[in-house]
Amino acid sequence: MKNVLVFLILFSSFLTTAQEKGINFGVKAGLNYGDNGKIEFSDVTNTGGNLISENADDRVGYHIGVFLRADITDSFYLKPELQYTQNSSSYSFDNRKLDYDIKKLDLPILAGVYLLGPLHLFGGPSLQYIVDNDLEDERLSDVKNEFTVGVQFGVGLQIRRLNIDVRYERGISDNQAQTINENTGQTIRVDSRPNQFILSLALDL
């Protein structure tokens, strides 16, 4: 809860500055395509306790949120965003498929440059707070760090009040959730870092 308040306070400060300086404010939504990293589980057939690693299958998620955009110069802008994101992945485990769902708040703080007309490039850090995570049929402990950091970069088109962009996001902070399977005694660790492409549609209000 403390980290959620930090997110809201940070974005509220951006919003106050925007109202004072006439910065653009808008809403956004879109799709996320990618995975949440990998799953690791102990090999019960090996007394050495070696971990077996499996990459996640890509799945589609979504996001909704708000943003501010400050045009510092004719060719350079700053754009903090606040959004709710839900991602899903599927892992192969014990001859079955397990769905892994993660819900989080994202606060990307982006800097961008306009290149040719409406075309612009952008990038920056993304602060992330994990609200909930769930591995099908398994009870996960809390993730190692609910508050993590990632990076985003991409390209977009600003056509009057409408903006369309495509970006790549990668989690930087090493962050895992863990459980022990009650039937097999296997230790299971799930990576909660995003590795995904994001398609967004935004509208200036």
mmCIF file of N, CA and C in Angstrom, residues 30-147:
data_model
loop_
_atom_site.group_PDB
_atom_site.id
_atom_site.type_symbol
_atom_site.label_atom_id
_atom_site.label_comp_id
_atom_site.label_asym_id
_atom_site.label_seq_id
_atom_site.Cartn_x
_atom_site.Cartn_y
_atom_site.Cartn_z
ATOM 1 N N GLY A 30 -4.364 -0.154 -24.442
ATOM 2 C CA GLY A 30 -3.734 -0.955 -25.488
ATOM 3 C C GLY A 30 -3.494 -2.388 -25.075
ATOM 4 N N LEU A 31 -2.718 -3.064 -25.906
ATOM 5 C CA LEU A 31 -2.431 -4.483 -25.735
ATOM 6 C C LEU A 31 -0.956 -4.712 -25.436
ATOM 7 N N ASN A 32 -0.687 -5.739 -24.632
ATOM 8 C CA ASN A 32 0.674 -6.157 -24.307
ATOM 9 C C ASN A 32 0.873 -7.573 -24.832
ATOM 10 N N TYR A 33 1.976 -7.792 -25.546
ATOM 11 C CA TYR A 33 2.254 -9.136 -26.062
ATOM 12 C C TYR A 33 3.660 -9.545 -25.635
ATOM 13 N N GLY A 34 3.756 -10.618 -24.873
ATOM 14 C CA GLY A 34 5.063 -11.069 -24.428
ATOM 15 C C GLY A 34 4.924 -12.062 -23.293
ATOM 16 N N ASP A 35 5.905 -12.049 -22.374
ATOM 17 C CA ASP A 35 5.882 -13.020 -21.285
ATOM 18 C C ASP A 35 6.424 -12.401 -20.011
ATOM 19 N N ASN A 36 6.372 -13.188 -18.942
ATOM 20 C CA ASN A 36 6.879 -12.768 -17.642
ATOM 21 C C ASN A 36 8.159 -13.520 -17.287
ATOM 22 N N GLY A 37 8.995 -13.752 -18.291
ATOM 23 C CA GLY A 37 10.271 -14.397 -18.010
ATOM 24 C C GLY A 37 10.192 -15.909 -18.037
ATOM 25 N N LYS A 38 10.708 -16.551 -17.007
ATOM 26 C CA LYS A 38 10.823 -18.006 -17.010
ATOM 27 C C LYS A 38 10.391 -18.596 -15.680
ATOM 28 N N ILE A 39 10.182 -19.911 -15.700
ATOM 29 C CA ILE A 39 9.881 -20.654 -14.476
ATOM 30 C C ILE A 39 11.044 -21.608 -14.209
ATOM 31 N N GLU A 40 11.408 -21.758 -12.945
ATOM 32 C CA GLU A 40 12.455 -22.692 -12.543
ATOM 33 C C GLU A 40 11.881 -23.641 -11.497
ATOM 34 N N PHE A 41 12.162 -24.934 -11.638
ATOM 35 C CA PHE A 41 11.701 -25.897 -10.639
ATOM 36 C C PHE A 41 12.777 -26.951 -10.405
ATOM 37 N N SER A 42 12.843 -27.443 -9.178
ATOM 38 C CA SER A 42 13.862 -28.414 -8.811
ATOM 39 C C SER A 42 13.547 -29.763 -9.445
ATOM 40 N N ASP A 43 14.577 -30.464 -9.869
ATOM 41 C CA ASP A 43 14.440 -31.780 -10.495
ATOM 42 C C ASP A 43 14.400 -32.837 -9.390
ATOM 43 N N VAL A 44 13.214 -33.412 -9.127
ATOM 44 C CA VAL A 44 13.079 -34.371 -8.023
ATOM 45 C C VAL A 44 13.790 -35.681 -8.324
ATOM 46 N N THR A 45 14.174 -35.918 -9.572
ATOM 47 C CA THR A 45 14.886 -37.146 -9.918
ATOM 48 C C THR A 45 16.386 -36.999 -9.709
ATOM 49 N N ASN A 46 16.814 -35.777 -9.337
ATOM 50 C CA ASN A 46 18.238 -35.507 -9.166
ATOM 51 C C ASN A 46 18.482 -35.087 -7.723
ATOM 52 N N THR A 47 19.264 -35.881 -6.988
ATOM 53 C CA THR A 47 19.510 -35.582 -5.577
ATOM 54 C C THR A 47 20.311 -34.312 -5.387
ATOM 55 N N GLY A 48 20.920 -33.824 -6.459
ATOM 56 C CA GLY A 48 21.689 -32.580 -6.353
ATOM 57 C C GLY A 48 20.807 -31.357 -6.272
ATOM 58 N N GLY A 49 19.505 -31.540 -6.526
ATOM 59 C CA GLY A 49 18.594 -30.406 -6.414
ATOM 60 C C GLY A 49 18.763 -29.386 -7.513
ATOM 61 N N ASN A 50 19.213 -29.836 -8.699
ATOM 62 C CA ASN A 50 19.386 -28.896 -9.796
ATOM 63 C C ASN A 50 18.055 -28.283 -10.208
ATOM 64 N N LEU A 51 18.103 -27.030 -10.657
ATOM 65 C CA LEU A 51 16.909 -26.339 -11.109
ATOM 66 C C LEU A 51 16.772 -26.485 -12.621
ATOM 67 N N ILE A 52 15.571 -26.813 -13.067
ATOM 68 C CA ILE A 52 15.250 -26.874 -14.486
ATOM 69 C C ILE A 52 14.539 -25.591 -14.855
ATOM 70 N N SER A 53 14.957 -24.983 -15.959
ATOM 71 C CA SER A 53 14.407 -23.697 -16.370
ATOM 72 C C SER A 53 13.598 -23.843 -17.651
ATOM 73 N N GLU A 54 12.420 -23.235 -17.685
ATOM 74 C CA GLU A 54 11.564 -23.243 -18.871
ATOM 75 C C GLU A 54 11.107 -21.811 -19.158
ATOM 76 N N ASN A 55 11.248 -21.386 -20.417
ATOM 77 C CA ASN A 55 10.779 -20.063 -20.800
ATOM 78 C C ASN A 55 9.266 -20.063 -20.950
ATOM 79 N N ALA A 56 8.660 -18.909 -20.750
ATOM 80 C CA ALA A 56 7.215 -18.784 -20.849
ATOM 81 C C ALA A 56 6.774 -18.703 -22.311
ATOM 82 N N ASP A 57 5.559 -19.165 -22.567
ATOM 83 C CA ASP A 57 4.928 -18.946 -23.862
ATOM 84 C C ASP A 57 4.348 -17.539 -23.886
ATOM 85 N N ASP A 58 4.479 -16.870 -25.043
ATOM 86 C CA ASP A 58 3.958 -15.510 -25.161
ATOM 87 C C ASP A 58 2.436 -15.497 -25.089
ATOM 88 N N ARG A 59 1.906 -14.490 -24.408
ATOM 89 C CA ARG A 59 0.455 -14.322 -24.285
ATOM 90 C C ARG A 59 0.108 -12.841 -24.423
ATOM 91 N N VAL A 60 -1.166 -12.553 -24.631
ATOM 92 C CA VAL A 60 -1.636 -11.177 -24.796
ATOM 93 C C VAL A 60 -2.246 -10.676 -23.488
ATOM 94 N N GLY A 61 -1.865 -9.460 -23.078
ATOM 95 C CA GLY A 61 -2.461 -8.786 -21.937
ATOM 96 C C GLY A 61 -2.993 -7.427 -22.360
ATOM 97 N N TYR A 62 -3.266 -6.556 -21.383
ATOM 98 C CA TYR A 62 -3.795 -5.238 -21.720
ATOM 99 C C TYR A 62 -3.356 -4.216 -20.682
ATOM 100 N N HIS A 63 -3.542 -2.926 -21.011
ATOM 101 C CA HIS A 63 -3.271 -1.847 -20.074
ATOM 102 C C HIS A 63 -4.227 -0.686 -20.324
ATOM 103 N N ILE A 64 -4.519 0.075 -19.281
ATOM 104 C CA ILE A 64 -5.297 1.302 -19.376
ATOM 105 C C ILE A 64 -4.651 2.321 -18.450
ATOM 106 N N GLY A 65 -4.739 3.614 -18.810
ATOM 107 C CA GLY A 65 -4.112 4.597 -17.949
ATOM 108 C C GLY A 65 -4.278 6.018 -18.433
ATOM 109 N N VAL A 66 -3.466 6.901 -17.849
ATOM 110 C CA VAL A 66 -3.471 8.324 -18.168
ATOM 111 C C VAL A 66 -2.023 8.769 -18.380
ATOM 112 N N PHE A 67 -1.855 9.954 -18.978
ATOM 113 C CA PHE A 67 -0.506 10.450 -19.238
ATOM 114 C C PHE A 67 -0.488 11.972 -19.242
ATOM 115 N N LEU A 68 0.711 12.520 -19.096
ATOM 116 C CA LEU A 68 0.984 13.939 -19.285
ATOM 117 C C LEU A 68 2.080 14.067 -20.335
ATOM 118 N N ARG A 69 2.017 15.104 -21.153
ATOM 119 C CA ARG A 69 3.077 15.328 -22.133
ATOM 120 C C ARG A 69 3.459 16.808 -22.136
ATOM 121 N N ALA A 70 4.727 17.057 -21.856
ATOM 122 C CA ALA A 70 5.240 18.422 -21.828
ATOM 123 C C ALA A 70 6.216 18.618 -22.985
ATOM 124 N N ASP A 71 5.866 19.493 -23.920
ATOM 125 C CA ASP A 71 6.759 19.813 -25.029
ATOM 126 C C ASP A 71 7.781 20.839 -24.542
ATOM 127 N N ILE A 72 8.991 20.357 -24.237
ATOM 128 C CA ILE A 72 10.040 21.232 -23.721
ATOM 129 C C ILE A 72 10.539 22.174 -24.818
ATOM 130 N N THR A 73 10.737 21.631 -26.021
ATOM 131 C CA THR A 73 11.084 22.422 -27.201
ATOM 132 C C THR A 73 10.202 21.929 -28.346
ATOM 133 N N ASP A 74 10.426 22.460 -29.540
ATOM 134 C CA ASP A 74 9.659 22.009 -30.694
ATOM 135 C C ASP A 74 9.948 20.561 -31.051
ATOM 136 N N SER A 75 11.094 20.039 -30.604
ATOM 137 C CA SER A 75 11.477 18.681 -30.997
ATOM 138 C C SER A 75 11.686 17.724 -29.823
ATOM 139 N N PHE A 76 11.497 18.202 -28.591
ATOM 140 C CA PHE A 76 11.783 17.369 -27.424
ATOM 141 C C PHE A 76 10.649 17.467 -26.420
ATOM 142 N N TYR A 77 10.249 16.301 -25.833
ATOM 143 C CA TYR A 77 9.169 16.299 -24.845
ATOM 144 C C TYR A 77 9.456 15.316 -23.723
ATOM 145 N N LEU A 78 8.753 15.518 -22.607
ATOM 146 C CA LEU A 78 8.758 14.592 -21.479
ATOM 147 C C LEU A 78 7.332 14.070 -21.303
ATOM 148 N N LYS A 79 7.210 12.790 -20.963
ATOM 149 C CA LYS A 79 5.878 12.182 -20.895
ATOM 150 C C LYS A 79 5.806 11.124 -19.790
ATOM 151 N N PRO A 80 5.423 11.505 -18.583
ATOM 152 C CA PRO A 80 5.137 10.489 -17.551
ATOM 153 C C PRO A 80 3.754 9.882 -17.777
ATOM 154 N N GLU A 81 3.622 8.592 -17.469
ATOM 155 C CA GLU A 81 2.358 7.881 -17.629
ATOM 156 C C GLU A 81 2.059 7.101 -16.348
ATOM 157 N N LEU A 82 0.791 6.891 -16.078
ATOM 158 C CA LEU A 82 0.373 6.027 -14.977
ATOM 159 C C LEU A 82 -0.673 5.066 -15.528
ATOM 160 N N GLN A 83 -0.415 3.760 -15.403
ATOM 161 C CA GLN A 83 -1.331 2.803 -16.010
ATOM 162 C C GLN A 83 -1.433 1.519 -15.188
ATOM 163 N N TYR A 84 -2.595 0.886 -15.331
ATOM 164 C CA TYR A 84 -2.830 -0.433 -14.757
ATOM 165 C C TYR A 84 -2.612 -1.463 -15.857
ATOM 166 N N THR A 85 -1.806 -2.492 -15.562
ATOM 167 C CA THR A 85 -1.445 -3.500 -16.558
ATOM 168 C C THR A 85 -1.746 -4.892 -16.027
ATOM 169 N N GLN A 86 -2.288 -5.735 -16.894
ATOM 170 C CA GLN A 86 -2.456 -7.140 -16.563
ATOM 171 C C GLN A 86 -1.804 -7.980 -17.654
ATOM 172 N N ASN A 87 -0.837 -8.803 -17.263
ATOM 173 C CA ASN A 87 -0.119 -9.684 -18.182
ATOM 174 C C ASN A 87 -0.393 -11.135 -17.831
ATOM 175 N N SER A 88 -0.341 -11.991 -18.842
ATOM 176 C CA SER A 88 -0.488 -13.427 -18.629
ATOM 177 C C SER A 88 0.597 -14.170 -19.383
ATOM 178 N N SER A 89 1.074 -15.251 -18.799
ATOM 179 C CA SER A 89 2.018 -16.150 -19.463
ATOM 180 C C SER A 89 1.572 -17.583 -19.225
ATOM 181 N N SER A 90 2.102 -18.507 -20.001
ATOM 182 C CA SER A 90 1.807 -19.930 -19.826
ATOM 183 C C SER A 90 3.121 -20.692 -19.746
ATOM 184 N N TYR A 91 3.255 -21.549 -18.738
ATOM 185 C CA TYR A 91 4.469 -22.325 -18.538
ATOM 186 C C TYR A 91 4.180 -23.814 -18.675
ATOM 187 N N SER A 92 5.137 -24.547 -19.227
ATOM 188 C CA SER A 92 5.062 -26.009 -19.259
ATOM 189 C C SER A 92 5.702 -26.542 -17.988
ATOM 190 N N PHE A 93 4.912 -27.247 -17.181
ATOM 191 C CA PHE A 93 5.401 -27.726 -15.893
ATOM 192 C C PHE A 93 4.727 -29.049 -15.553
ATOM 193 N N ASP A 94 5.544 -30.078 -15.253
ATOM 194 C CA ASP A 94 5.019 -31.373 -14.795
ATOM 195 C C ASP A 94 3.998 -31.938 -15.797
ATOM 196 N N ASN A 95 4.376 -31.855 -17.091
ATOM 197 C CA ASN A 95 3.538 -32.365 -18.191
ATOM 198 C C ASN A 95 2.177 -31.682 -18.284
ATOM 199 N N ARG A 96 2.110 -30.444 -17.861
ATOM 200 C CA ARG A 96 0.877 -29.680 -17.978
ATOM 201 C C ARG A 96 1.207 -28.205 -18.164
ATOM 202 N N LYS A 97 0.195 -27.449 -18.567
ATOM 203 C CA LYS A 97 0.337 -26.021 -18.774
ATOM 204 C C LYS A 97 -0.180 -25.275 -17.549
ATOM 205 N N LEU A 98 0.611 -24.320 -17.068
ATOM 206 C CA LEU A 98 0.202 -23.487 -15.955
ATOM 207 C C LEU A 98 0.136 -22.034 -16.410
ATOM 208 N N ASP A 99 -0.988 -21.380 -16.147
ATOM 209 C CA ASP A 99 -1.120 -19.963 -16.459
ATOM 210 C C ASP A 99 -0.596 -19.134 -15.296
ATOM 211 N N TYR A 100 0.167 -18.092 -15.633
ATOM 212 C CA TYR A 100 0.690 -17.180 -14.626
ATOM 213 C C TYR A 100 0.184 -15.775 -14.945
ATOM 214 N N ASP A 101 -0.592 -15.201 -14.034
ATOM 215 C CA ASP A 101 -1.178 -13.876 -14.225
ATOM 216 C C ASP A 101 -0.542 -12.895 -13.256
ATOM 217 N N ILE A 102 -0.251 -11.706 -13.754
ATOM 218 C CA ILE A 102 0.340 -10.673 -12.914
ATOM 219 C C ILE A 102 -0.357 -9.341 -13.189
ATOM 220 N N LYS A 103 -0.692 -8.631 -12.112
ATOM 221 C CA LYS A 103 -1.349 -7.327 -12.200
ATOM 222 C C LYS A 103 -0.450 -6.300 -11.525
ATOM 223 N N LYS A 104 -0.297 -5.138 -12.159
ATOM 224 C CA LYS A 104 0.641 -4.159 -11.621
ATOM 225 C C LYS A 104 0.259 -2.742 -12.018
ATOM 226 N N LEU A 105 0.831 -1.786 -11.300
ATOM 227 C CA LEU A 105 0.773 -0.383 -11.662
ATOM 228 C C LEU A 105 2.117 -0.009 -12.275
ATOM 229 N N ASP A 106 2.073 0.680 -13.405
ATOM 230 C CA ASP A 106 3.291 1.115 -14.093
ATOM 231 C C ASP A 106 3.362 2.632 -14.121
ATOM 232 N N LEU A 107 4.566 3.159 -13.902
ATOM 233 C CA LEU A 107 4.807 4.593 -14.023
ATOM 234 C C LEU A 107 6.016 4.816 -14.931
ATOM 235 N N PRO A 108 5.816 4.728 -16.264
ATOM 236 C CA PRO A 108 6.913 5.051 -17.182
ATOM 237 C C PRO A 108 7.185 6.564 -17.170
ATOM 238 N N ILE A 109 8.451 6.938 -17.160
ATOM 239 C CA ILE A 109 8.853 8.347 -17.249
ATOM 240 C C ILE A 109 9.682 8.478 -18.517
ATOM 241 N N LEU A 110 9.049 8.939 -19.578
ATOM 242 C CA LEU A 110 9.626 8.860 -20.913
ATOM 243 C C LEU A 110 10.113 10.227 -21.403
ATOM 244 N N ALA A 111 11.154 10.191 -22.205
ATOM 245 C CA ALA A 111 11.644 11.370 -22.933
ATOM 246 C C ALA A 111 11.615 11.028 -24.418
ATOM 247 N N GLY A 112 11.195 11.986 -25.242
ATOM 248 C CA GLY A 112 11.075 11.692 -26.661
ATOM 249 C C GLY A 112 11.517 12.836 -27.542
ATOM 250 N N VAL A 113 11.767 12.517 -28.800
ATOM 251 C CA VAL A 113 12.142 13.520 -29.799
ATOM 252 C C VAL A 113 11.267 13.333 -31.029
ATOM 253 N N TYR A 114 10.811 14.466 -31.592
ATOM 254 C CA TYR A 114 10.084 14.440 -32.849
ATOM 255 C C TYR A 114 11.089 14.413 -33.988
ATOM 256 N N LEU A 115 10.880 13.508 -34.945
ATOM 257 C CA LEU A 115 11.820 13.362 -36.048
ATOM 258 C C LEU A 115 11.293 14.019 -37.314
ATOM 259 N N LEU A 116 10.329 13.377 -37.965
ATOM 260 C CA LEU A 116 9.753 13.890 -39.201
ATOM 261 C C LEU A 116 8.248 14.019 -39.027
ATOM 262 N N GLY A 117 7.766 15.245 -38.975
ATOM 263 C CA GLY A 117 6.338 15.458 -38.827
ATOM 264 C C GLY A 117 5.807 14.815 -37.565
ATOM 265 N N PRO A 118 4.836 13.896 -37.690
ATOM 266 C CA PRO A 118 4.232 13.276 -36.498
ATOM 267 C C PRO A 118 5.054 12.137 -35.897
ATOM 268 N N LEU A 119 6.125 11.717 -36.564
ATOM 269 C CA LEU A 119 6.922 10.583 -36.097
ATOM 270 C C LEU A 119 7.816 10.986 -34.928
ATOM 271 N N HIS A 120 7.824 10.183 -33.883
ATOM 272 C CA HIS A 120 8.676 10.483 -32.729
ATOM 273 C C HIS A 120 9.228 9.199 -32.123
ATOM 274 N N LEU A 121 10.418 9.308 -31.532
ATOM 275 C CA LEU A 121 11.074 8.218 -30.804
ATOM 276 C C LEU A 121 11.111 8.571 -29.324
ATOM 277 N N PHE A 122 11.046 7.562 -28.452
ATOM 278 C CA PHE A 122 11.022 7.836 -27.018
ATOM 279 C C PHE A 122 11.615 6.666 -26.240
ATOM 280 N N GLY A 123 11.929 6.915 -24.984
ATOM 281 C CA GLY A 123 12.438 5.869 -24.105
ATOM 282 C C GLY A 123 12.604 6.390 -22.703
ATOM 283 N N GLY A 124 12.781 5.468 -21.753
ATOM 284 C CA GLY A 124 12.992 5.877 -20.378
ATOM 285 C C GLY A 124 12.702 4.764 -19.392
ATOM 286 N N PRO A 125 12.916 5.028 -18.105
ATOM 287 C CA PRO A 125 12.656 4.012 -17.073
ATOM 288 C C PRO A 125 11.167 3.836 -16.825
ATOM 289 N N SER A 126 10.796 2.665 -16.331
ATOM 290 C CA SER A 126 9.415 2.374 -15.962
ATOM 291 C C SER A 126 9.403 1.810 -14.541
ATOM 292 N N LEU A 127 8.799 2.552 -13.623
ATOM 293 C CA LEU A 127 8.666 2.092 -12.241
ATOM 294 C C LEU A 127 7.429 1.210 -12.154
ATOM 295 N N GLN A 128 7.549 0.081 -11.474
ATOM 296 C CA GLN A 128 6.470 -0.910 -11.471
ATOM 297 C C GLN A 128 6.170 -1.368 -10.048
ATOM 298 N N TYR A 129 4.866 -1.403 -9.730
ATOM 299 C CA TYR A 129 4.427 -1.934 -8.443
ATOM 300 C C TYR A 129 3.510 -3.118 -8.699
ATOM 301 N N ILE A 130 3.889 -4.292 -8.214
ATOM 302 C CA ILE A 130 3.117 -5.512 -8.441
ATOM 303 C C ILE A 130 1.956 -5.574 -7.438
ATOM 304 N N VAL A 131 0.740 -5.538 -7.973
ATOM 305 C CA VAL A 131 -0.461 -5.573 -7.143
ATOM 306 C C VAL A 131 -0.820 -7.007 -6.768
ATOM 307 N N ASP A 132 -0.720 -7.929 -7.748
ATOM 308 C CA ASP A 132 -1.104 -9.314 -7.492
ATOM 309 C C ASP A 132 -0.438 -10.216 -8.517
ATOM 310 N N ASN A 133 -0.114 -11.442 -8.128
ATOM 311 C CA ASN A 133 0.400 -12.449 -9.063
ATOM 312 C C ASN A 133 -0.145 -13.819 -8.666
ATOM 313 N N ASP A 134 -0.454 -14.629 -9.686
ATOM 314 C CA ASP A 134 -1.127 -15.889 -9.424
ATOM 315 C C ASP A 134 -0.665 -16.945 -10.414
ATOM 316 N N LEU A 135 -0.170 -18.067 -9.904
ATOM 317 C CA LEU A 135 0.225 -19.217 -10.718
ATOM 318 C C LEU A 135 -0.825 -20.299 -10.558
ATOM 319 N N GLU A 136 -1.420 -20.731 -11.658
ATOM 320 C CA GLU A 136 -2.522 -21.687 -11.633
ATOM 321 C C GLU A 136 -2.185 -22.940 -10.818
ATOM 322 N N ASP A 137 -3.076 -23.284 -9.901
ATOM 323 C CA ASP A 137 -2.970 -24.493 -9.069
ATOM 324 C C ASP A 137 -1.778 -24.483 -8.113
ATOM 325 N N GLU A 138 -1.076 -23.367 -8.004
ATOM 326 C CA GLU A 138 0.066 -23.289 -7.083
ATOM 327 C C GLU A 138 -0.082 -22.038 -6.228
ATOM 328 N N ARG A 139 0.291 -22.144 -4.959
ATOM 329 C CA ARG A 139 0.207 -21.001 -4.053
ATOM 330 C C ARG A 139 1.579 -20.333 -3.954
ATOM 331 N N LEU A 140 1.695 -19.165 -4.553
ATOM 332 C CA LEU A 140 2.963 -18.449 -4.572
ATOM 333 C C LEU A 140 3.119 -17.590 -3.327
ATOM 334 N N SER A 141 4.354 -17.495 -2.856
ATOM 335 C CA SER A 141 4.657 -16.534 -1.804
ATOM 336 C C SER A 141 4.695 -15.142 -2.436
ATOM 337 N N ASP A 142 4.813 -14.124 -1.607
ATOM 338 C CA ASP A 142 4.947 -12.775 -2.147
ATOM 339 C C ASP A 142 6.206 -12.685 -2.996
ATOM 340 N N VAL A 143 6.143 -11.828 -4.031
ATOM 341 C CA VAL A 143 7.326 -11.627 -4.855
ATOM 342 C C VAL A 143 8.422 -10.979 -4.017
ATOM 343 N N LYS A 144 9.643 -11.181 -4.461
ATOM 344 C CA LYS A 144 10.796 -10.701 -3.700
ATOM 345 C C LYS A 144 10.726 -9.196 -3.467
ATOM 346 N N ASN A 145 10.405 -8.439 -4.504
ATOM 347 C CA ASN A 145 10.257 -6.997 -4.403
ATOM 348 C C ASN A 145 8.987 -6.583 -5.135
ATOM 349 N N GLU A 146 8.033 -6.004 -4.411
ATOM 350 C CA GLU A 146 6.816 -5.542 -5.075
ATOM 351 C C GLU A 146 7.096 -4.343 -5.964
ATOM 352 N N PHE A 147 8.097 -3.570 -5.615
ATOM 353 C CA PHE A 147 8.464 -2.376 -6.378
ATOM 354 C C PHE A 147 9.715 -2.677 -7.204
#
